[in-house]
PDB file of C-alpha atoms in Angstrom:
ATOM      1  CA  MET A   1      19.374  19.432   5.692  1.00  0.00           C
ATOM      2  CA  ALA A   2      16.961  22.237   4.880  1.00  0.00           C
ATOM      3  CA  VAL A   3      15.319  20.078   2.196  1.00  0.00           C
ATOM      4  CA  ILE A   4      14.937  17.174   4.631  1.00  0.00           C
ATOM      5  CA  ALA A   5      13.533  19.443   7.339  1.00  0.00           C
ATOM      6  CA  VAL A   6      10.900  20.856   4.980  1.00  0.00           C
ATOM      7  CA  SER A   7       9.907  17.374   3.801  1.00  0.00           C
ATOM      8  CA  LEU A   8       9.598  16.209   7.414  1.00  0.00           C
ATOM      9  CA  CYS A   9       7.351  19.176   8.173  1.00  0.00           C
ATOM     10  CA  ALA A  10       5.250  18.409   5.090  1.00  0.00           C
ATOM     11  CA  LEU A  11       4.825  14.773   6.172  1.00  0.00           C
ATOM     12  CA  LEU A  12       3.920  15.828   9.701  1.00  0.00           C
ATOM     13  CA  LEU A  13       1.395  18.365   8.405  1.00  0.00           C
ATOM     14  CA  VAL A  14      -0.256  15.786   6.166  1.00  0.00           C
ATOM     15  CA  VAL A  15      -0.547  13.201   8.950  1.00  0.00           C
ATOM     16  CA  LEU A  16      -1.841  15.653  11.554  1.00  0.00           C
ATOM     17  CA  THR A  17      -4.381  17.210   9.177  1.00  0.00           C
ATOM     18  CA  CYS A  18      -5.665  13.824   8.044  1.00  0.00           C
ATOM     19  CA  GLU A  19      -5.860  12.554  11.624  1.00  0.00           C
ATOM     20  CA  ILE A  20      -7.940  15.543  12.724  1.00  0.00           C
ATOM     21  CA  VAL A  21     -10.288  15.267   9.744  1.00  0.00           C
ATOM     22  CA  ARG A  22     -10.532  11.495  10.165  1.00  0.00           C
ATOM     23  CA  LYS A  23     -11.585  11.826  13.804  1.00  0.00           C
ATOM     24  CA  LEU A  24     -14.176  14.461  12.910  1.00  0.00           C
ATOM     25  CA  LEU A  25     -15.730  12.515  10.044  1.00  0.00           C
ATOM     26  CA  THR A  26     -15.503   8.910  11.223  1.00  0.00           C
ATOM     27  CA  GLY A  27     -17.107   9.791  14.528  1.00  0.00           C
ATOM     28  CA  GLN A  28     -20.327  10.694  12.745  1.00  0.00           C
ATOM     29  CA  ARG A  29     -22.901   8.324  11.237  1.00  0.00           C
ATOM     30  CA  ARG A  30     -21.472   4.879  10.757  1.00  0.00           C
ATOM     31  CA  ASP A  31     -22.951   4.322   7.285  1.00  0.00           C
ATOM     32  CA  TYR A  32     -20.616   6.811   5.633  1.00  0.00           C
ATOM     33  CA  GLY A  33     -17.885   6.916   8.281  1.00  0.00           C
ATOM     34  CA  VAL A  34     -16.088   3.936   6.722  1.00  0.00           C
ATOM     35  CA  TYR A  35     -15.996   5.666   3.343  1.00  0.00           C
ATOM     36  CA  ALA A  36     -14.712   8.869   4.915  1.00  0.00           C
ATOM     37  CA  ALA A  37     -11.981   6.830   6.594  1.00  0.00           C
ATOM     38  CA  GLU A  38     -10.993   5.303   3.240  1.00  0.00           C
ATOM     39  CA  ILE A  39     -10.848   8.693   1.545  1.00  0.00           C
ATOM     40  CA  ILE A  40      -8.831  10.405   4.275  1.00  0.00           C
ATOM     41  CA  SER A  41      -6.472   7.460   4.808  1.00  0.00           C
ATOM     42  CA  THR A  42      -5.806   7.102   1.073  1.00  0.00           C
ATOM     43  CA  ILE A  43      -5.105  10.835   0.816  1.00  0.00           C
ATOM     44  CA  GLN A  44      -2.651  10.508   3.709  1.00  0.00           C
ATOM     45  CA  LEU A  45      -0.937   7.507   2.127  1.00  0.00           C
ATOM     46  CA  CYS A  46      -0.639   9.047  -1.339  1.00  0.00           C
ATOM     47  CA  ALA A  47       0.342  12.546  -0.173  1.00  0.00           C
ATOM     48  CA  CYS A  48       3.137  11.197   2.035  1.00  0.00           C
ATOM     49  CA  SER A  49       4.310   8.901  -0.771  1.00  0.00           C
ATOM     50  CA  HIS A  50       4.451  11.860  -3.162  1.00  0.00           C
ATOM     51  CA  GLU A  51       6.685  13.759  -0.741  1.00  0.00           C
ATOM     52  CA  LEU A  52       8.939  10.735  -0.152  1.00  0.00           C
ATOM     53  CA  LYS A  53       9.198  10.091  -3.893  1.00  0.00           C
ATOM     54  CA  LEU A  54      10.308  13.687  -4.419  1.00  0.00           C
ATOM     55  CA  LEU A  55      12.729  13.545  -1.474  1.00  0.00           C
ATOM     56  CA  SER A  56      14.316  10.366  -2.864  1.00  0.00           C
ATOM     57  CA  GLU A  57      15.741  12.458  -5.713  1.00  0.00           C
ATOM     58  CA  ASP A  58      18.005  14.378  -3.315  1.00  0.00           C
ATOM     59  CA  ALA A  59      18.259  12.095  -0.281  1.00  0.00           C
ATOM     60  CA  PRO A  60      17.386   8.475  -1.182  1.00  0.00           C
ATOM     61  CA  GLU A  61      18.721   6.995   2.079  1.00  0.00           C
ATOM     62  CA  VAL A  62      16.672   9.400   4.171  1.00  0.00           C
ATOM     63  CA  ALA A  63      13.584   8.775   2.039  1.00  0.00           C
ATOM     64  CA  LEU A  64      13.977   5.020   2.529  1.00  0.00           C
ATOM     65  CA  THR A  65      14.290   5.420   6.299  1.00  0.00           C
ATOM     66  CA  LEU A  66      11.232   7.650   6.374  1.00  0.00           C
ATOM     67  CA  THR A  67       9.356   5.023   4.356  1.00  0.00           C
ATOM     68  CA  TYR A  68       9.660   2.684   7.325  1.00  0.00           C
ATOM     69  CA  VAL A  69       8.638   5.373   9.816  1.00  0.00           C
ATOM     70  CA  ILE A  70       5.665   6.625   7.830  1.00  0.00           C
ATOM     71  CA  THR A  71       4.443   3.063   7.198  1.00  0.00           C
ATOM     72  CA  VAL A  72       4.283   2.518  10.952  1.00  0.00           C
ATOM     73  CA  VAL A  73       2.419   5.829  11.308  1.00  0.00           C
ATOM     74  CA  HIS A  74      -0.093   4.800   8.620  1.00  0.00           C
ATOM     75  CA  ALA A  75      -0.737   1.485  10.344  1.00  0.00           C
ATOM     76  CA  ARG A  76      -1.326   3.244  13.663  1.00  0.00           C
ATOM     77  CA  THR A  77      -3.696   5.877  12.284  1.00  0.00           C
ATOM     78  CA  PHE A  78      -5.716   4.161   9.519  1.00  0.00           C
ATOM     79  CA  ARG A  79      -8.114   2.441  11.967  1.00  0.00           C
ATOM     80  CA  GLY A  80      -8.987  -0.442   9.669  1.00  0.00           C
ATOM     81  CA  ALA A  81      -9.016   1.515   6.409  1.00  0.00           C
ATOM     82  CA  ALA A  82      -7.376  -0.302   3.499  1.00  0.00           C
ATOM     83  CA  GLY A  83      -6.120   2.576   1.350  1.00  0.00           C
ATOM     84  CA  ASN A  84      -5.416  -0.003  -1.342  1.00  0.00           C
ATOM     85  CA  PRO A  85      -7.834  -1.474  -3.932  1.00  0.00           C
ATOM     86  CA  VAL A  86      -5.940  -4.778  -3.821  1.00  0.00           C
ATOM     87  CA  ALA A  87      -6.503  -5.062  -0.062  1.00  0.00           C
ATOM     88  CA  THR A  88     -10.176  -4.243  -0.692  1.00  0.00           C
ATOM     89  CA  LEU A  89     -10.361  -6.990  -3.316  1.00  0.00           C
ATOM     90  CA  GLU A  90      -8.747  -9.406  -0.873  1.00  0.00           C
ATOM     91  CA  ARG A  91     -11.422  -8.648   1.733  1.00  0.00           C
ATOM     92  CA  TYR A  92     -14.108  -9.222  -0.906  1.00  0.00           C
ATOM     93  CA  TRP A  93     -12.624 -12.567  -1.979  1.00  0.00           C
ATOM     94  CA  CYS A  94     -12.348 -13.649   1.655  1.00  0.00           C
ATOM     95  CA  GLY A  95     -16.009 -12.781   2.232  1.00  0.00           C
ATOM     96  CA  SER A  96     -15.525  -9.997   4.750  1.00  0.00           C
ATOM     97  CA  LEU A  97     -16.734  -7.284   2.352  1.00  0.00           C
ATOM     98  CA  GLY A  98     -19.705  -7.213  -0.032  1.00  0.00           C
ATOM     99  CA  GLY A  99     -19.308  -6.589  -3.763  1.00  0.00           C
ATOM    100  CA  ALA A 100     -21.118  -3.232  -3.838  1.00  0.00           C
ATOM    101  CA  CYS A 101     -19.256  -2.037  -0.766  1.00  0.00           C
ATOM    102  CA  ALA A 102     -15.922  -3.109  -2.289  1.00  0.00           C
ATOM    103  CA  LEU A 103     -16.687  -1.117  -5.442  1.00  0.00           C
ATOM    104  CA  ARG A 104     -17.521   1.970  -3.384  1.00  0.00           C
ATOM    105  CA  TRP A 105     -14.326   1.570  -1.351  1.00  0.00           C
ATOM    106  CA  THR A 106     -12.268   1.320  -4.549  1.00  0.00           C
ATOM    107  CA  ALA A 107     -13.966   4.391  -6.037  1.00  0.00           C
ATOM    108  CA  CYS A 108     -13.202   6.330  -2.844  1.00  0.00           C
ATOM    109  CA  GLN A 109      -9.563   5.224  -2.952  1.00  0.00           C
ATOM    110  CA  LEU A 110      -9.016   6.220  -6.590  1.00  0.00           C
ATOM    111  CA  ALA A 111     -10.753   9.573  -6.106  1.00  0.00           C
ATOM    112  CA  ALA A 112      -8.693  10.258  -2.976  1.00  0.00           C
ATOM    113  CA  ALA A 113      -5.502   9.332  -4.836  1.00  0.00           C
ATOM    114  CA  ALA A 114      -6.254  11.944  -7.495  1.00  0.00           C
ATOM    115  CA  VAL A 115      -7.000  14.566  -4.818  1.00  0.00           C
ATOM    116  CA  ALA A 116      -3.723  13.780  -3.030  1.00  0.00           C
ATOM    117  CA  GLY A 117      -1.676  14.356  -6.186  1.00  0.00           C
ATOM    118  CA  TRP A 118      -3.399  17.672  -6.836  1.00  0.00           C
ATOM    119  CA  GLY A 119      -3.051  18.730  -3.200  1.00  0.00           C
ATOM    120  CA  MET A 120       0.690  18.074  -3.034  1.00  0.00           C
ATOM    121  CA  GLN A 121       1.212  20.166  -6.162  1.00  0.00           C
ATOM    122  CA  ARG A 122      -0.524  23.034  -4.385  1.00  0.00           C
ATOM    123  CA  VAL A 123       1.935  22.607  -1.506  1.00  0.00           C
ATOM    124  CA  TRP A 124       5.018  22.378  -3.731  1.00  0.00           C
ATOM    125  CA  VAL A 125       4.092  25.520  -5.656  1.00  0.00           C
ATOM    126  CA  PHE A 126       4.983  27.596  -2.573  1.00  0.00           C
ATOM    127  CA  GLY A 127       8.619  26.537  -3.033  1.00  0.00           C
ATOM    128  CA  LEU A 128       9.254  25.974   0.664  1.00  0.00           C
ATOM    129  CA  SER A 129      12.488  24.145  -0.197  1.00  0.00           C
ATOM    130  CA  ASP A 130      14.821  24.096  -3.199  1.00  0.00           C
ATOM    131  CA  LEU A 131      13.484  20.656  -4.030  1.00  0.00           C
ATOM    132  CA  HIS A 132       9.884  21.892  -4.069  1.00  0.00           C
ATOM    133  CA  ALA A 133      10.842  24.969  -6.081  1.00  0.00           C
ATOM    134  CA  ARG A 134      12.688  22.924  -8.728  1.00  0.00           C
ATOM    135  CA  HIS A 135       9.777  20.549  -9.077  1.00  0.00           C
ATOM    136  CA  ALA A 136       7.309  23.414  -9.405  1.00  0.00           C
ATOM    137  CA  ARG A 137       9.449  25.117 -12.074  1.00  0.00           C
ATOM    138  CA  SER A 138       9.483  21.881 -14.077  1.00  0.00           C
ATOM    139  CA  GLY A 139       5.697  21.883 -14.105  1.00  0.00           C
ATOM    140  CA  PHE A 140       5.642  18.924 -11.697  1.00  0.00           C
ATOM    141  CA  ALA A 141       7.060  16.751 -14.469  1.00  0.00           C
ATOM    142  CA  CYS A 142       8.159  13.212 -13.685  1.00  0.00           C
ATOM    143  CA  VAL A 143       9.531  10.300 -15.677  1.00  0.00           C
ATOM    144  CA  SER A 144       8.070   6.840 -15.259  1.00  0.00           C
ATOM    145  CA  PRO A 145      10.502   4.167 -14.010  1.00  0.00           C
ATOM    146  CA  LEU A 146       8.900   1.904 -16.636  1.00  0.00           C
ATOM    147  CA  GLU A 147      10.525   3.919 -19.429  1.00  0.00           C
ATOM    148  CA  ASN A 148      13.459   1.496 -19.633  1.00  0.00           C
ATOM    149  CA  ALA A 149      11.848  -1.535 -17.996  1.00  0.00           C
ATOM    150  CA  HIS A 150      10.656  -4.616 -19.856  1.00  0.00           C
ATOM    151  CA  LEU A 151       6.918  -5.185 -19.434  1.00  0.00           C
ATOM    152  CA  LEU A 152       7.122  -8.748 -18.110  1.00  0.00           C
ATOM    153  CA  GLU A 153       9.935  -7.854 -15.736  1.00  0.00           C
ATOM    154  CA  ALA A 154       7.982  -4.891 -14.386  1.00  0.00           C
ATOM    155  CA  VAL A 155       4.808  -6.974 -13.906  1.00  0.00           C
ATOM    156  CA  ALA A 156       6.871  -9.652 -12.139  1.00  0.00           C
ATOM    157  CA  VAL A 157       8.394  -7.050  -9.786  1.00  0.00           C
ATOM    158  CA  GLU A 158       5.016  -5.602  -8.783  1.00  0.00           C
ATOM    159  CA  LEU A 159       3.609  -9.125  -8.436  1.00  0.00           C
ATOM    160  CA  ALA A 160       6.516 -10.141  -6.196  1.00  0.00           C
ATOM    161  CA  CYS A 161       6.209  -6.973  -4.104  1.00  0.00           C
ATOM    162  CA  ALA A 162       2.488  -7.469  -3.536  1.00  0.00           C
ATOM    163  CA  PHE A 163       2.934 -11.173  -2.809  1.00  0.00           C
ATOM    164  CA  THR A 164       5.677 -10.505  -0.259  1.00  0.00           C
ATOM    165  CA  VAL A 165       3.710  -7.833   1.585  1.00  0.00           C
ATOM    166  CA  HIS A 166       0.434  -9.772   1.641  1.00  0.00           C
ATOM    167  CA  ALA A 167       2.217 -12.982   2.668  1.00  0.00           C
ATOM    168  CA  THR A 168       3.908 -11.122   5.508  1.00  0.00           C
ATOM    169  CA  ALA A 169       0.573  -9.715   6.651  1.00  0.00           C
ATOM    170  CA  THR A 170      -0.872 -13.233   6.646  1.00  0.00           C
ATOM    171  CA  VAL A 171       2.037 -14.866   8.467  1.00  0.00           C
ATOM    172  CA  THR A 172       2.153 -12.203  11.181  1.00  0.00           C
ATOM    173  CA  ARG A 173      -1.558 -12.237  12.030  1.00  0.00           C
ATOM    174  CA  GLY A 174      -0.836 -14.105  15.226  1.00  0.00           C
ATOM    175  CA  LEU A 175       1.614 -11.506  16.508  1.00  0.00           C
ATOM    176  CA  GLU A 176       0.761  -8.667  18.836  1.00  0.00           C
ATOM    177  CA  GLU A 177      -0.182  -5.585  16.835  1.00  0.00           C
ATOM    178  CA  THR A 178       2.834  -3.644  18.155  1.00  0.00           C
ATOM    179  CA  TYR A 179       5.292  -6.163  16.704  1.00  0.00           C
ATOM    180  CA  ARG A 180       3.228  -6.924  13.604  1.00  0.00           C
ATOM    181  CA  VAL A 181       3.195  -3.295  12.480  1.00  0.00           C
ATOM    182  CA  HIS A 182       6.972  -3.045  12.624  1.00  0.00           C
ATOM    183  CA  ALA A 183       7.450  -6.383  10.861  1.00  0.00           C
ATOM    184  CA  ILE A 184       5.242  -5.332   7.951  1.00  0.00           C
ATOM    185  CA  ALA A 185       6.872  -1.884   7.797  1.00  0.00           C
ATOM    186  CA  ALA A 186      10.317  -3.492   7.639  1.00  0.00           C
ATOM    187  CA  VAL A 187       9.234  -5.780   4.793  1.00  0.00           C
ATOM    188  CA  ILE A 188       7.662  -2.889   2.866  1.00  0.00           C
ATOM    189  CA  THR A 189      10.864  -0.870   3.247  1.00  0.00           C
ATOM    190  CA  ALA A 190      12.938  -3.821   2.011  1.00  0.00           C
ATOM    191  CA  VAL A 191      10.594  -4.313  -0.940  1.00  0.00           C
ATOM    192  CA  VAL A 192      10.808  -0.624  -1.872  1.00  0.00           C
ATOM    193  CA  TYR A 193      14.605  -0.831  -1.728  1.00  0.00           C
ATOM    194  CA  ALA A 194      14.714  -3.991  -3.863  1.00  0.00           C
ATOM    195  CA  GLY A 195      12.206  -3.072  -6.550  1.00  0.00           C
ATOM    196  CA  GLY A 196      12.174   0.699  -6.452  1.00  0.00           C
ATOM    197  CA  SER A 197      14.670   1.170  -9.261  1.00  0.00           C
ATOM    198  CA  ILE A 198      12.604  -0.954 -11.668  1.00  0.00           C
ATOM    199  CA  THR A 199       8.975   0.020 -11.047  1.00  0.00           C
ATOM    200  CA  GLY A 200       9.046   2.232  -7.961  1.00  0.00           C
ATOM    201  CA  ALA A 201       7.739  -0.754  -5.970  1.00  0.00           C
ATOM    202  CA  VAL A 202       4.254   0.703  -5.618  1.00  0.00           C
ATOM    203  CA  PHE A 203       2.098  -2.490  -5.306  1.00  0.00           C
ATOM    204  CA  ASN A 204      -0.969  -0.306  -4.744  1.00  0.00           C
ATOM    205  CA  PRO A 205      -3.208   0.589  -7.734  1.00  0.00           C
ATOM    206  CA  ALA A 206      -4.541   3.772  -6.112  1.00  0.00           C
ATOM    207  CA  LEU A 207      -1.072   5.024  -5.205  1.00  0.00           C
ATOM    208  CA  ALA A 208       0.187   4.178  -8.695  1.00  0.00           C
ATOM    209  CA  PHE A 209      -2.754   6.058 -10.221  1.00  0.00           C
ATOM    210  CA  SER A 210      -1.690   9.114  -8.234  1.00  0.00           C
ATOM    211  CA  SER A 211       2.110   8.944  -8.493  1.00  0.00           C
ATOM    212  CA  GLN A 212       3.029   6.955 -11.620  1.00  0.00           C
ATOM    213  CA  PHE A 213       0.232   7.338 -14.167  1.00  0.00           C
ATOM    214  CA  PRO A 214       0.811  11.111 -14.711  1.00  0.00           C
ATOM    215  CA  CYS A 215       4.514  10.537 -15.502  1.00  0.00           C
ATOM    216  CA  THR A 216       5.911  10.476 -19.027  1.00  0.00           C
ATOM    217  CA  GLY A 217       7.753   7.487 -20.479  1.00  0.00           C
ATOM    218  CA  SER A 218       4.962   4.926 -20.267  1.00  0.00           C
ATOM    219  CA  THR A 219       1.488   4.332 -21.659  1.00  0.00           C
ATOM    220  CA  PHE A 220      -1.781   3.905 -19.785  1.00  0.00           C
ATOM    221  CA  ALA A 221      -1.998   0.281 -20.925  1.00  0.00           C
ATOM    222  CA  LYS A 222       1.507  -0.533 -19.665  1.00  0.00           C
ATOM    223  CA  ASN A 223       0.839   1.237 -16.377  1.00  0.00           C
ATOM    224  CA  ALA A 224      -2.404  -0.695 -15.947  1.00  0.00           C
ATOM    225  CA  LEU A 225      -0.742  -4.040 -16.589  1.00  0.00           C
ATOM    226  CA  VAL A 226       2.168  -3.338 -14.252  1.00  0.00           C
ATOM    227  CA  TYR A 227       0.554  -1.374 -11.424  1.00  0.00           C
ATOM    228  CA  TRP A 228      -2.954  -2.850 -11.462  1.00  0.00           C
ATOM    229  CA  LEU A 229      -2.679  -6.406 -12.788  1.00  0.00           C
ATOM    230  CA  GLY A 230       0.675  -7.130 -11.128  1.00  0.00           C
ATOM    231  CA  PRO A 231      -0.449  -6.420  -7.531  1.00  0.00           C
ATOM    232  CA  VAL A 232      -3.750  -8.259  -8.038  1.00  0.00           C
ATOM    233  CA  LEU A 233      -1.875 -11.361  -9.234  1.00  0.00           C
ATOM    234  CA  GLY A 234       0.549 -11.070  -6.309  1.00  0.00           C
ATOM    235  CA  MET A 235      -2.287 -10.911  -3.800  1.00  0.00           C
ATOM    236  CA  ALA A 236      -4.099 -13.794  -5.541  1.00  0.00           C
ATOM    237  CA  CYS A 237      -0.950 -15.940  -5.370  1.00  0.00           C
ATOM    238  CA  SER A 238      -0.653 -15.199  -1.657  1.00  0.00           C
ATOM    239  CA  LEU A 239      -4.284 -16.187  -1.041  1.00  0.00           C
ATOM    240  CA  LEU A 240      -3.872 -19.336  -3.127  1.00  0.00           C
ATOM    241  CA  LEU A 241      -0.760 -20.354  -1.201  1.00  0.00           C
ATOM    242  CA  PHE A 242      -2.055 -19.757   2.318  1.00  0.00           C
ATOM    243  CA  ASN A 243      -5.793 -20.435   1.884  1.00  0.00           C
ATOM    244  CA  LYS A 244      -5.601 -23.382  -0.502  1.00  0.00           C
ATOM    245  CA  VAL A 245      -2.201 -25.054  -0.791  1.00  0.00           C
ATOM    246  CA  ILE A 246      -0.997 -24.811   2.804  1.00  0.00           C
ATOM    247  CA  THR A 247      -4.502 -25.426   4.191  1.00  0.00           C
ATOM    248  CA  ALA A 248      -4.919 -28.542   2.036  1.00  0.00           C
ATOM    249  CA  PHE A 249      -1.477 -29.817   3.017  1.00  0.00           C
ATOM    250  CA  THR A 250      -2.171 -29.191   6.700  1.00  0.00           C
ATOM    251  CA  SER A 251      -5.551 -30.950   6.455  1.00  0.00           C
ATOM    252  CA  LYS A 252      -3.969 -33.998   4.837  1.00  0.00           C
ATOM    253  CA  SER A 253      -1.264 -34.131   7.500  1.00  0.00           C
ATOM    254  CA  THR A 254      -3.866 -33.889  10.254  1.00  0.00           C
ATOM    255  CA  SER A 255      -5.964 -36.584   8.588  1.00  0.00           C
ATOM    256  CA  HIS A 256      -2.978 -38.955   8.382  1.00  0.00           C
ATOM    257  CA  MET A 257      -2.162 -38.315  12.037  1.00  0.00           C
ATOM    258  CA  ASP A 258      -5.753 -39.060  13.050  1.00  0.00           C
ATOM    259  CA  GLN A 259      -5.729 -42.303  11.050  1.00  0.00           C
ATOM    260  CA  ASN A 260      -2.471 -43.394  12.679  1.00  0.00           C
ATOM    261  CA  LEU A 261      -3.866 -42.662  16.144  1.00  0.00           C
ATOM    262  CA  LYS A 262      -6.980 -44.729  15.386  1.00  0.00           C
ATOM    263  CA  LYS A 263      -4.841 -47.644  14.214  1.00  0.00           C
ATOM    264  CA  GLN A 264      -2.719 -47.457  17.358  1.00  0.00           C
ATOM    265  CA  LYS A 265      -5.854 -47.488  19.537  1.00  0.00           C
ATOM    266  CA  ARG A 266      -7.226 -50.526  17.714  1.00  0.00           C
ATOM    267  CA  ASN A 267      -3.954 -52.379  18.178  1.00  0.00           C
TER     268      ASN A 267
END
């Protein structure tokens, strides 16, 4: 219980600190406020994920429950920030974000991810719980879940995770934000439970850069294919399904209905 209590306090501290800084910075000039929001929100996302990943070693059920809770918190506090290069790429492909702006967003996200990993190590070094102390004594060592995973299987898992989450976000766009947030959080929690043992179910290149790339047991190339290419393909499949396939099918159905109505009117 002491370990859980300390992790809860760490999560709360991260969220409160980021929320205060976010309000201070994003309320300034609008031209750089969006980039400040991306940096702070990505730090919040990655720092909390680091703590939950560590907690899952001692209390996996609690960590999974907190994954749902913290996902809802992120959605409520991000204020439009993506915190995910794949989500940024999706906005670019859909035309809501320019190419140069998308590149700057991605650079902010990757830089913030690196800062979050370094910052959490500075917190763990105080040894506030036995879990933190053990991790600090090990030199913050971690083993990649890809160590025993086949490359194609791992890519497929990250692809499926990203596809599921992005498809859920698309399907629930018509819902009230209160219900939509909980629906997406529930799906993310389910995805983490299903694919966590194989790849960690990260489906976020920035988060993977912070939490998985420093771990032993995998190469940079394998990490890039799994944690960068996999989510991009998953998001692309989601866009293709909903923006092309379903749209084309719906258009054809509407066209046939219109033709039938015209025939009935003529008769």
